[in-house]
Tab-separated table of C-alpha atoms in Angstrom:
chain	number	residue	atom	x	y	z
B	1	UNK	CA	18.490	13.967	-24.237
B	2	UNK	CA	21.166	16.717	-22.857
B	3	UNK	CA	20.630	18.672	-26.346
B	4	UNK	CA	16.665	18.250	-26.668
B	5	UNK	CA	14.122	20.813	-25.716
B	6	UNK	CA	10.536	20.002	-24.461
B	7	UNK	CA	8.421	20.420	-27.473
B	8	UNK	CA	4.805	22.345	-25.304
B	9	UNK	CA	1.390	22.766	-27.050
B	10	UNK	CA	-1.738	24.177	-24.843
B	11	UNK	CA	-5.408	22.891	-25.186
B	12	UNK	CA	-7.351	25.567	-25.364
B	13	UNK	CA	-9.746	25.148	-23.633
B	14	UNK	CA	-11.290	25.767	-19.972
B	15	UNK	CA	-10.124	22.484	-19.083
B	16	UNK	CA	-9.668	23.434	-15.314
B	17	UNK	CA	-13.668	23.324	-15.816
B	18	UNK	CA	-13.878	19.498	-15.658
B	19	UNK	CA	-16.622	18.174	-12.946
B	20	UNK	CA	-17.113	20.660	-10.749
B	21	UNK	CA	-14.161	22.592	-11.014
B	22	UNK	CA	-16.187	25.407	-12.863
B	23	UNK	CA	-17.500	26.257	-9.028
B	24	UNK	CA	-14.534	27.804	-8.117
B	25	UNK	CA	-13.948	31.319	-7.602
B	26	UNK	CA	-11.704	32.318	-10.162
B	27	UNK	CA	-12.659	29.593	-12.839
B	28	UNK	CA	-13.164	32.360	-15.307
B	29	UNK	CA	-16.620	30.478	-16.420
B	30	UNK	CA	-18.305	34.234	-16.838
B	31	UNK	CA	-16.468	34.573	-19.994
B	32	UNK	CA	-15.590	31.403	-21.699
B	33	UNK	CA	-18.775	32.104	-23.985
B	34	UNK	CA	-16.733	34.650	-25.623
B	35	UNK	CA	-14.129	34.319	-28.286
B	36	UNK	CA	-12.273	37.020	-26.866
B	37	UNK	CA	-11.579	34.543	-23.579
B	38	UNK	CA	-9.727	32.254	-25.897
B	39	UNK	CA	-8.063	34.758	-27.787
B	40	UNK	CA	-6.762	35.900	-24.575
B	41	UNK	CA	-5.646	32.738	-23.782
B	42	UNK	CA	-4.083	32.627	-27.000
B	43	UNK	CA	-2.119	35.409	-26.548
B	44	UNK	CA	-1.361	34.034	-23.316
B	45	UNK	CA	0.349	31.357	-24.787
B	46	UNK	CA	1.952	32.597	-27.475
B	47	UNK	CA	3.631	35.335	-25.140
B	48	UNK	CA	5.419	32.298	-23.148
B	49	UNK	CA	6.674	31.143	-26.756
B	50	UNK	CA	4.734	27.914	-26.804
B	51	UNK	CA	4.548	25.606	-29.777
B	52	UNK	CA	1.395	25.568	-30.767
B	53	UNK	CA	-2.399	25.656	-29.643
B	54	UNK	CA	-4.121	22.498	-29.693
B	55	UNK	CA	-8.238	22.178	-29.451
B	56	UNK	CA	-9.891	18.689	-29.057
B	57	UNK	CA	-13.436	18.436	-31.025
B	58	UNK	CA	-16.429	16.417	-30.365
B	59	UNK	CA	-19.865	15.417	-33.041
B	60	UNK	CA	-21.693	14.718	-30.574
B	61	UNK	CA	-22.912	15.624	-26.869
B	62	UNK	CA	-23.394	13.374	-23.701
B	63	UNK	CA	-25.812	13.719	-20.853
B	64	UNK	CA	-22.762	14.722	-19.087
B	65	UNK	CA	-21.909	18.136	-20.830
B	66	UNK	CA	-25.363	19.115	-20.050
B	67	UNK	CA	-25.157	18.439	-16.766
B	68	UNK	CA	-22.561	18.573	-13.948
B	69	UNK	CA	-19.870	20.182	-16.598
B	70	UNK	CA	-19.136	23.179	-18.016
B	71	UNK	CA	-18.249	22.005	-20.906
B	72	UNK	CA	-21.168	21.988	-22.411
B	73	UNK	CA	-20.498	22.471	-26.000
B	74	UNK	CA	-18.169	22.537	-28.528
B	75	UNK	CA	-17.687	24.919	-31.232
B	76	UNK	CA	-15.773	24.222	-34.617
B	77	UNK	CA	-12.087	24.410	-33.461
B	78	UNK	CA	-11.097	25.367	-37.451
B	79	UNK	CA	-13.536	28.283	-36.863
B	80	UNK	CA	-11.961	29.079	-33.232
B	81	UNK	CA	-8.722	29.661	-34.799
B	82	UNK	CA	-9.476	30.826	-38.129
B	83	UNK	CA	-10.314	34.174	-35.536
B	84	UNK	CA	-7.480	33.259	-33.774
B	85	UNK	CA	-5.292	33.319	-36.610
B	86	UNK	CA	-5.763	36.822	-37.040
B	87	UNK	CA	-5.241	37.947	-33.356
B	88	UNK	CA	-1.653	35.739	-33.628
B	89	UNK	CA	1.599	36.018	-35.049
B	90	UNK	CA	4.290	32.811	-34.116
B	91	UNK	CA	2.247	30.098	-32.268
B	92	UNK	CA	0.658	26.853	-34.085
B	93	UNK	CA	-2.405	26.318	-34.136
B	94	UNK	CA	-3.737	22.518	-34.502
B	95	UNK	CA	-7.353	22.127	-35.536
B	96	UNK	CA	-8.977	18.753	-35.200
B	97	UNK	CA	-10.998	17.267	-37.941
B	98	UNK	CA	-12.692	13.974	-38.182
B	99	UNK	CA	-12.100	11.236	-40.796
B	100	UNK	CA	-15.075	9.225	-40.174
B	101	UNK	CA	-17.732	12.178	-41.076
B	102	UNK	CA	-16.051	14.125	-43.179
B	103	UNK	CA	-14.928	14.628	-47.219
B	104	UNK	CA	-12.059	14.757	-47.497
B	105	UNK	CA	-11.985	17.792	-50.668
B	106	UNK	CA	-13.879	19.881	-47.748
B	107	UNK	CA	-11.433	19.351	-44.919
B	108	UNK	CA	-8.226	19.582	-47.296
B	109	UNK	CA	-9.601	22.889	-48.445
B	110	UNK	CA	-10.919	24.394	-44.711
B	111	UNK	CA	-6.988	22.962	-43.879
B	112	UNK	CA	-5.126	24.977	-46.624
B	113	UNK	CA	-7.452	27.685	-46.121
B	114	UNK	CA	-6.273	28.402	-42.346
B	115	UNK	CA	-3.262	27.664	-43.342
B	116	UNK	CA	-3.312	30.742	-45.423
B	117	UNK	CA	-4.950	32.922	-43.085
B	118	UNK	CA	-2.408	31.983	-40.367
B	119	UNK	CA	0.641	32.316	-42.746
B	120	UNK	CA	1.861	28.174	-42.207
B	121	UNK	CA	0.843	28.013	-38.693
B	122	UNK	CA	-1.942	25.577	-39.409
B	123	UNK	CA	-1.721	21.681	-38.104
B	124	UNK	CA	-4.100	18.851	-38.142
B	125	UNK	CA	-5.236	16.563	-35.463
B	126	UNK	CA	-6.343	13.455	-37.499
B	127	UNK	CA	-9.049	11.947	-35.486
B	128	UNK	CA	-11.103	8.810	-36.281
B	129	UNK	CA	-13.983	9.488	-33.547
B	130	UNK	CA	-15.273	6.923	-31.549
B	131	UNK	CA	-18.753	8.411	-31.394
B	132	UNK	CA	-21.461	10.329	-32.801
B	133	UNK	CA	-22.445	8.195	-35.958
B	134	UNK	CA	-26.067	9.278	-35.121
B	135	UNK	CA	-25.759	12.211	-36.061
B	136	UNK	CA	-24.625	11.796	-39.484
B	137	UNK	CA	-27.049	8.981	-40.766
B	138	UNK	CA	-28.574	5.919	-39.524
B	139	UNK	CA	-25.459	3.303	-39.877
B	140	UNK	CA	-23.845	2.259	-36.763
B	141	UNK	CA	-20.385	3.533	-35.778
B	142	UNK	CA	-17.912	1.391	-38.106
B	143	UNK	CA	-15.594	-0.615	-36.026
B	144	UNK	CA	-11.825	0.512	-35.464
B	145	UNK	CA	-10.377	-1.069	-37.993
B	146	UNK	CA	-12.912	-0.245	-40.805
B	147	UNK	CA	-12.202	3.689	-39.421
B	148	UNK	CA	-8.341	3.408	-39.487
B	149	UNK	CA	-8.887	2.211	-43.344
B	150	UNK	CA	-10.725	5.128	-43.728
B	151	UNK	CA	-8.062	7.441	-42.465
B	152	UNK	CA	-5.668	5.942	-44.243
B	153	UNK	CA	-7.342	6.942	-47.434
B	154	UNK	CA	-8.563	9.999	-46.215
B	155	UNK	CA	-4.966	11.599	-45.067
B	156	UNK	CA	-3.807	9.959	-48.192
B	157	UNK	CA	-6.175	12.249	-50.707
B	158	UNK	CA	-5.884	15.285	-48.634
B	159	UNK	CA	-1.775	15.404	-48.748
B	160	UNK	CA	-2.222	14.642	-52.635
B	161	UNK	CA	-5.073	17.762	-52.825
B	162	UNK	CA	-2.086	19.764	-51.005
B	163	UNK	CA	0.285	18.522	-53.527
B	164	UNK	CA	-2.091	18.968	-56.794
B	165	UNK	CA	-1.775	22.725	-56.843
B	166	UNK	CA	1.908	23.326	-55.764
B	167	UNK	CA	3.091	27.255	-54.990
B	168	UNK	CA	5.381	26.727	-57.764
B	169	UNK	CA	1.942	27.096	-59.886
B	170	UNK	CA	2.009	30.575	-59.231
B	171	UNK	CA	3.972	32.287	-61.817
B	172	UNK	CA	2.570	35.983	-61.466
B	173	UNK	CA	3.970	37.358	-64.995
B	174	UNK	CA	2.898	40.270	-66.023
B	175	UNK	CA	4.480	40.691	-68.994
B	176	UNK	CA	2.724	37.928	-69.653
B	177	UNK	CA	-0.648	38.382	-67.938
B	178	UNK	CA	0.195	34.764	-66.937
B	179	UNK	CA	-0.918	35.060	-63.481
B	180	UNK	CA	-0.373	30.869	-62.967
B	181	UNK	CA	0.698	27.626	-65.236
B	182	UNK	CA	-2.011	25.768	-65.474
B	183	UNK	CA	0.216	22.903	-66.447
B	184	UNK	CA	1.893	23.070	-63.038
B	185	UNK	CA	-1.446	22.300	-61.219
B	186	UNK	CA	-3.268	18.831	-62.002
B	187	UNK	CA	-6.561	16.431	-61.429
B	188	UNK	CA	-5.522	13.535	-58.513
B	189	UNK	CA	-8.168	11.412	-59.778
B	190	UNK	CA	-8.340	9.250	-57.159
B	191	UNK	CA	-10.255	6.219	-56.848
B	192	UNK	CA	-10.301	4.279	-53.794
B	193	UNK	CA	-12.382	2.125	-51.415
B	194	UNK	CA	-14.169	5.045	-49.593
B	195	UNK	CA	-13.568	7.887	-51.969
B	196	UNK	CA	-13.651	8.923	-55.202
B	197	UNK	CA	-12.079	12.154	-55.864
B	198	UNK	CA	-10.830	13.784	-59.133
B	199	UNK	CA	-8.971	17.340	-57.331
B	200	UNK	CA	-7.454	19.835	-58.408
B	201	UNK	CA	-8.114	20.933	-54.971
B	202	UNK	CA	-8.831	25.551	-55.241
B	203	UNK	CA	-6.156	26.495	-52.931
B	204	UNK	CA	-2.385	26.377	-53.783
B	205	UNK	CA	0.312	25.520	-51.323
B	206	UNK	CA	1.268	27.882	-48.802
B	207	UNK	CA	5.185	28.407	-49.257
B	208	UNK	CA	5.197	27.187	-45.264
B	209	UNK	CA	5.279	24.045	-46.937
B	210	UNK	CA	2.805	20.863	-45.875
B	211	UNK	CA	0.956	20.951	-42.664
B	212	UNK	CA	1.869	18.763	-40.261
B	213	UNK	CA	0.037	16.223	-39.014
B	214	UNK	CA	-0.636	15.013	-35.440
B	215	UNK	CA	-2.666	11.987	-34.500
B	216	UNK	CA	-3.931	10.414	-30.992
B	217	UNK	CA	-4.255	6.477	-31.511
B	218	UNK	CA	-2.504	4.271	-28.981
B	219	UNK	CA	-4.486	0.786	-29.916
B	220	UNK	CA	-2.422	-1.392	-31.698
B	221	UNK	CA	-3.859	-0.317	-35.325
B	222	UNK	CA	-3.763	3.222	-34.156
B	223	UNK	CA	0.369	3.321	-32.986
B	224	UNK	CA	0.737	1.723	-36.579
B	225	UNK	CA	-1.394	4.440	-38.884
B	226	UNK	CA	0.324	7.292	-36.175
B	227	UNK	CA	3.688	5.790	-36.873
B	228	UNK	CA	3.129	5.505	-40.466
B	229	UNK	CA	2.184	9.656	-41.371
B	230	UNK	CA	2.036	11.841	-37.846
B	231	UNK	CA	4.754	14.935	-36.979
B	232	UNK	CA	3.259	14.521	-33.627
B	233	UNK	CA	1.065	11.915	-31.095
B	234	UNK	CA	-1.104	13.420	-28.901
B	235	UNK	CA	-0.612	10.255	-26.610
B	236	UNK	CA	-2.421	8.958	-23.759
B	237	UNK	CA	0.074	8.256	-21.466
B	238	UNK	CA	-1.292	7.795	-17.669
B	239	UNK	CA	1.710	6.324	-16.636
B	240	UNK	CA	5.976	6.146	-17.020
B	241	UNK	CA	6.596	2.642	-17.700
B	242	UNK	CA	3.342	3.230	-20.328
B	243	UNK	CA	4.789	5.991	-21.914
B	244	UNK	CA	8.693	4.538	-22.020
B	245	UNK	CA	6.621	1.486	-23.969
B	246	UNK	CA	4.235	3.863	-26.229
B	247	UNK	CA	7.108	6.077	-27.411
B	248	UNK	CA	9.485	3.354	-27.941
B	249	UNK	CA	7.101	1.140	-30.052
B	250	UNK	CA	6.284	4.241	-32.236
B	251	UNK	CA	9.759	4.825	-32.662
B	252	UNK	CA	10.193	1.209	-33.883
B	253	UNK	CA	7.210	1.608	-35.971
B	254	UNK	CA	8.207	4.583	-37.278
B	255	UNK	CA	11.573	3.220	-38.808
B	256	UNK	CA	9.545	0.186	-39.968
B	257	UNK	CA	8.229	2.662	-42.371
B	258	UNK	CA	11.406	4.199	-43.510
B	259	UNK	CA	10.818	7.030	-41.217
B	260	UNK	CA	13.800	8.503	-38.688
B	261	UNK	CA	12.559	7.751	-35.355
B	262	UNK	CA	12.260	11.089	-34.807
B	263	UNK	CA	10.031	11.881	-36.982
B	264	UNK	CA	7.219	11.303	-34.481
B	265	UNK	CA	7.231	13.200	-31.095
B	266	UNK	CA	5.731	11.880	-28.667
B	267	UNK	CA	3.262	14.659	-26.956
B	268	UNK	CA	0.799	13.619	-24.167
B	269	UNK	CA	-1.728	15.530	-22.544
B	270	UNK	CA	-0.714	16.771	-18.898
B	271	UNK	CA	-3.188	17.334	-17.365
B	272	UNK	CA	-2.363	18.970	-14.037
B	273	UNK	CA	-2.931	20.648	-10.854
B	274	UNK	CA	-1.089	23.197	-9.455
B	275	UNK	CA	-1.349	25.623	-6.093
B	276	UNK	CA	0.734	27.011	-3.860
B	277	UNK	CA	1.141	23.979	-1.506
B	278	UNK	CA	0.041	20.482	-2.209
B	279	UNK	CA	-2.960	20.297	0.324
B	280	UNK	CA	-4.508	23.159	-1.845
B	281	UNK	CA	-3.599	20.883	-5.228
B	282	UNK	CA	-4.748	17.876	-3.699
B	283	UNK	CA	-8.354	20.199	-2.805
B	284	UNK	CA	-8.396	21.549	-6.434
B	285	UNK	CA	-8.309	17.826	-7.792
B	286	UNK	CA	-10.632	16.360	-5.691
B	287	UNK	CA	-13.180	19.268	-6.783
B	288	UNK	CA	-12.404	18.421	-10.175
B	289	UNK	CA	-13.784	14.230	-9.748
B	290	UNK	CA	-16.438	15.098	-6.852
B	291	UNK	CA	-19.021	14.556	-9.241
B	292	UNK	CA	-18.042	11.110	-10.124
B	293	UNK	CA	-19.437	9.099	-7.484
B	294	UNK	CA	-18.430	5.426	-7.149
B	295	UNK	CA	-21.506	3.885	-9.319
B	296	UNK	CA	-20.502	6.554	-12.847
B	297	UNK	CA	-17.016	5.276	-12.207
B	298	UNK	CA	-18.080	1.480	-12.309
B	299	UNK	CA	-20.567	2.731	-15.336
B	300	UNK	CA	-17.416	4.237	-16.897
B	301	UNK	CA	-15.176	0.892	-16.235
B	302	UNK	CA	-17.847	-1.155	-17.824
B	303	UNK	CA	-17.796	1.368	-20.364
B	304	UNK	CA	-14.115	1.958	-21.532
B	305	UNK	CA	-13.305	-1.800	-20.413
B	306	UNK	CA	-16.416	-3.944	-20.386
B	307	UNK	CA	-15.560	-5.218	-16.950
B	308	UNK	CA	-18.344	-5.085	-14.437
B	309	UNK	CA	-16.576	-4.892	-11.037
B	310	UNK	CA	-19.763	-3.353	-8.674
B	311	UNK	CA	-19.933	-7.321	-6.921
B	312	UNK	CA	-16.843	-6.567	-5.953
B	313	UNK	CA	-15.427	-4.990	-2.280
B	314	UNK	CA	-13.147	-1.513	-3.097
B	315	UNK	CA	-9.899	-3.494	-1.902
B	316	UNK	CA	-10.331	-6.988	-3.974
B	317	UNK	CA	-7.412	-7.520	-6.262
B	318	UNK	CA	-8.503	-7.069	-10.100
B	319	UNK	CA	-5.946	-9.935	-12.174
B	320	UNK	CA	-5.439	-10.325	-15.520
B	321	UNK	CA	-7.959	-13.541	-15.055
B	322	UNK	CA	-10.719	-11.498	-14.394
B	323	UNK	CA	-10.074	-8.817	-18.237
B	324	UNK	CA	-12.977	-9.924	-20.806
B	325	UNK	CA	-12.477	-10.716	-24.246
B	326	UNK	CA	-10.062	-8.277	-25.583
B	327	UNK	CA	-12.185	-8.345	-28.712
B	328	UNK	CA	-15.764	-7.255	-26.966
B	329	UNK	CA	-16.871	-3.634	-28.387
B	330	UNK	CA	-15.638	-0.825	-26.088
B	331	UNK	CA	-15.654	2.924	-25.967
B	332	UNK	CA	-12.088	3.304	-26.698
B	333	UNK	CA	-9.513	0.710	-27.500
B	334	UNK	CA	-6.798	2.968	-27.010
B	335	UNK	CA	-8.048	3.220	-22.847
B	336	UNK	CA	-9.481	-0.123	-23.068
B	337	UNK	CA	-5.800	-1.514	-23.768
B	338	UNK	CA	-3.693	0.904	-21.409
B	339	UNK	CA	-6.416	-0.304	-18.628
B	340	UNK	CA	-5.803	-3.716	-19.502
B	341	UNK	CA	-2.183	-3.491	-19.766
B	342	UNK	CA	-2.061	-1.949	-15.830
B	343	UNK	CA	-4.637	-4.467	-14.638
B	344	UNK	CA	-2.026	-6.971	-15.953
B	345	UNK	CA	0.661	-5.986	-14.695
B	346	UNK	CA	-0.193	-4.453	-11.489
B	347	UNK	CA	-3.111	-6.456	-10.096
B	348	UNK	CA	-4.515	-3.430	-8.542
B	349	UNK	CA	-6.906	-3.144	-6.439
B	350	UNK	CA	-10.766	-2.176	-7.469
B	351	UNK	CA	-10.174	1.364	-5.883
B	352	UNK	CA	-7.389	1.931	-7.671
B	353	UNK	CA	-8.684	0.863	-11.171
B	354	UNK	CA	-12.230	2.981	-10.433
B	355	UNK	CA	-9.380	5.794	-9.895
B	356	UNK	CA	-7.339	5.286	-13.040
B	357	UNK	CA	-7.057	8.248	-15.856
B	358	UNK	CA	-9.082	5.946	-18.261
B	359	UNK	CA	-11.492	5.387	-16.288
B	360	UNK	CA	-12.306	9.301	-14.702
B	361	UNK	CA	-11.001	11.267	-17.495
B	362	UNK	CA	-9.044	10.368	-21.081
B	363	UNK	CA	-5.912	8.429	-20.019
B	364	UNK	CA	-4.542	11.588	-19.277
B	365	UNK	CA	-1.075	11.971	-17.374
B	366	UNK	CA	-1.981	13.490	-14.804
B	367	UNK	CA	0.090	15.697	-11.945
B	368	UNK	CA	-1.190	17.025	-8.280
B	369	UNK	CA	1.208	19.342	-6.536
B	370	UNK	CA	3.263	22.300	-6.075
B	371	UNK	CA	5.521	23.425	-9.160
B	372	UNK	CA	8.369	21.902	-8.168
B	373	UNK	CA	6.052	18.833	-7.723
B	374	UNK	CA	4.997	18.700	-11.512
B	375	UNK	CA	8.482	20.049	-12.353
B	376	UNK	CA	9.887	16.517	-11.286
B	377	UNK	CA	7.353	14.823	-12.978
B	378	UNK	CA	8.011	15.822	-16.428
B	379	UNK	CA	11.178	16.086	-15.645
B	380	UNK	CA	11.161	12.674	-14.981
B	381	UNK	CA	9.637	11.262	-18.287
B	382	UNK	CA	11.827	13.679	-20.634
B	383	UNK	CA	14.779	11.826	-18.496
B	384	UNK	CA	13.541	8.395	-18.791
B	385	UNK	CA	12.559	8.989	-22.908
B	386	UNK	CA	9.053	8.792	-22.014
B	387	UNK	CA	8.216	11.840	-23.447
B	388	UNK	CA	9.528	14.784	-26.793
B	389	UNK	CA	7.226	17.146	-24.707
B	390	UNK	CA	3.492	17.168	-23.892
B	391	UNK	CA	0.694	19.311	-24.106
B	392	UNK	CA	-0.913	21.647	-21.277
B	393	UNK	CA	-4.151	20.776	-19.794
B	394	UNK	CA	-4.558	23.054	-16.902
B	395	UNK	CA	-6.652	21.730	-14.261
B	396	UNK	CA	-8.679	22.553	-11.262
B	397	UNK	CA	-8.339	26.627	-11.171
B	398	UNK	CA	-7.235	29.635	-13.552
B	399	UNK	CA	-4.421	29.936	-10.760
B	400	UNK	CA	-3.627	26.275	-11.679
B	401	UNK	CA	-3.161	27.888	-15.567
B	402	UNK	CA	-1.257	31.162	-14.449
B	403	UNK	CA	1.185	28.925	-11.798
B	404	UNK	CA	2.214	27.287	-15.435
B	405	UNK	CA	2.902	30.367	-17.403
B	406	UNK	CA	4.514	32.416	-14.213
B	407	UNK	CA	6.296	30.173	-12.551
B	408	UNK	CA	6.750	26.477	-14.078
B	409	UNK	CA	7.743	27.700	-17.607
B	410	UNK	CA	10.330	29.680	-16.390
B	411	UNK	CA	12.138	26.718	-14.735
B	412	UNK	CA	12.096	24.746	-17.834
B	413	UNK	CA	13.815	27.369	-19.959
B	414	UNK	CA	16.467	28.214	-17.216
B	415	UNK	CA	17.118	24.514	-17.374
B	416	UNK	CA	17.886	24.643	-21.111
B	417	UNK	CA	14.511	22.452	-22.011
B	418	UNK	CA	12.237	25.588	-23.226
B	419	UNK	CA	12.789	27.999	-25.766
B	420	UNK	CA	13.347	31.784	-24.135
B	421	UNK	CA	12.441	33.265	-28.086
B	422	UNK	CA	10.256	31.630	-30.970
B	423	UNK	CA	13.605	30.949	-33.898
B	424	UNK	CA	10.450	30.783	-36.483
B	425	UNK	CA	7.317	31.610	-37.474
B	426	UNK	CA	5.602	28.353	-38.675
B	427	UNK	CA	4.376	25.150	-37.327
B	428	UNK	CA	6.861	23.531	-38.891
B	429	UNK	CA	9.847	25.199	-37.936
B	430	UNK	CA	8.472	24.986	-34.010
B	431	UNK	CA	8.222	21.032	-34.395
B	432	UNK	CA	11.961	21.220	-35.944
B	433	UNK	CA	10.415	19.569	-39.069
């Protein structure tokens, strides 16, 4: 990997706001109600040449966000950077949009549309969602596989919406007063087993070319549908030897489906903690999981993995013996299986599981430490082809956020792995596509 460079998004969002981190001085929670904080932020980001801006999106809202969190809502991210767009020149910005509760006309329209307005900076998160079914009708969430079929058929009539009125449509003659060829732009008329769809869709192409596509599933039917259409995987990677295995099945999958292995970059969240010395890291993350006492974290084990642990004593040994059905409903296959895969292989004990990523936050990799500190760790999984690059999840502080940007960025482009100057101005041309 001597010739690669990291490949760095940022979520933006306050994510150094988790649990109780919000109580800290400088958390900056005074003005996260304002757009203008995340254009800031924005700008931040764009000004160390990053990639692209990512934003996570949830349809629905937990006890939780109400509660002990400041995150306690969550605005439409295609919105958030539809104003962002404007405020932006160079850096991506990758919106996240549902399959499960969405047409797919609408979303391949909103998708063009900021696509347009950001001049081919636009990517999309393809998401599945693994809650909020509630609020869109009274059927039950439909089970992982009935969701991935879904996708599957959703992506497929969005790209072909993209494709059914091409730039080349636009002819602007005006000797003519030909202003496009209608013949150039034509009816998909699809027909499928979730959607029926007849398209044109009312946006042509951007000349950027097609948006590029990122998706998060590490379950077995996810790593196939990722591996089958994604630029990117927003992975959930709490571990090396987890991420060596995720990255090389996807690249195996990947050429399974007459795609170059890398085609698909492999991008997990980091989600870390930095300070000035490690005792003051090691502060900011315990802040950050003070509110999860030991009974939520055995709720949120029986929760991701359907294993009920509380008879247990903290330093009992959890074995592969003691994993339920693989095939009992969960939260999340995608943590459900990393959590089972570590249990297997590790035989931790029940401390060490209730303090897993899956289980206290979203599989996550996460890093405690000084800059140096998180240096070697992704450092580490670039070397070990664990990782293409990841994306930035500040945690415990704004300092945490500003460390990144000051100091730990730097070291990665004196190293040769980080861009010093954006080469281009779209999405695509930042993902090398």
């Amino acid at each position: 990997m001597a010739n690669k460079q990291l490949c760095i998004g940022f979520h933006l969002s306050a994510t150094w706001m988790k649990g109780h981190g919000w109580r800290h001085p400088d958390s900056g929670v005074e003005r996260m109600d304002s757009i203008d904080y995340y254009i800031e932020l924005a700008k931040l980001a764009e000004n160390a040449k990053l990639d692209f801006l990512f934003r996570a999106d949830y349809l629905y809202i937990s006890p939780q966000m109400l509660g002990d969190s400041a995150n306690y809502g969550s605005p439409d991210p295609t919105l958030m950077f539809a104003a962002i767009a404007r405020e932006t020149k160079r850096i991506g910005l990758v919106t996240t949009v549902s399959t499960t509760f969405n047409p797919p006309y609408v979303v391949a329209r909103q998708l063009q549309s900021l696509h347009w307005l950001s001049n081919g900076r636009a990517g999309w998160n393809i998401v599945t969602s693994i809650e909020g079914a509630e609020n869109f009708g009274d059927s039950p969430m439909p089970s992982p596989q009935a969701r991935y079929a879904r996708a599957k058929e959703f992506t497929d009539v969005v790209r072909r919406l993209w494709a059914s009125f091409p730039r080349e449509a636009i002819v602007v003659d005006r000797e003519s007063g030909q202003f496009t060829d209608p013949d150039k732009v034509s009816a998909i008329h699809h027909s499928g087993e979730f959607y029926n769809v007849k398209g044109p869709l009312t946006m042509p192409a951007h000349q950027a070319g097609a948006i590029p596509l990122f998706q998060a599933g590490a379950s077995d039917i996810g790593r196939d549908f990722a591996s089958s259409i994604a630029d990117a995987i927003f992975a959930a990677m709490p571990d090396l030897e987890s991420g060596v295995e995720l990255r090389g099945d996807l690249r195996r999958r990947a050429e399974e489906h007459g795609r170059s292995p890398d085609a698909v970059k492999v991008l997990p969240g980091l989600y870390f903690f930095l300070a000035d010395t490690r005792e003051e890291a090691q502060a900011l993350f315990a802040t950050a999981n003070a509110h999860l006492s030991t009974e939520r974290r055995h709720a949120a084990l029986k929760s991701v993995l359907g294993l009920d642990l509380t008879a247990c004593e903290l330093n009992d040994r959890v074995t592969a013996e003691m994993l339920p059905d693989p095939n009992l409903p969960v939260r999340s296959r995608t943590h459900a299986e990393l959590l089972r895969r570590f249990i297997a292989n590790n035989e931790p004990t029940v401390a060490e599981v209730l303090a897993r990523p899956e289980v206290v936050g979203s599989a996550h990799w996460v890093s405690v430490g000084t800059v140096e500190d998180v240096l070697g760790d992704i450092l580490q999984r670039f070397e070990a082809g664990a990782i293409d690059g990841f994306i930035a999840l500040p945690g415990g502080s704004e300092r945490s956020m500003e460390l990144f940007f000051e100091k730990l960025l730097p070291q990665l482009t004196e190293r040769g792995l980080f861009r010093s100057e954006y080469a281009g101005s779209t999405l695509k041309e930042h993902l090398g596509i």
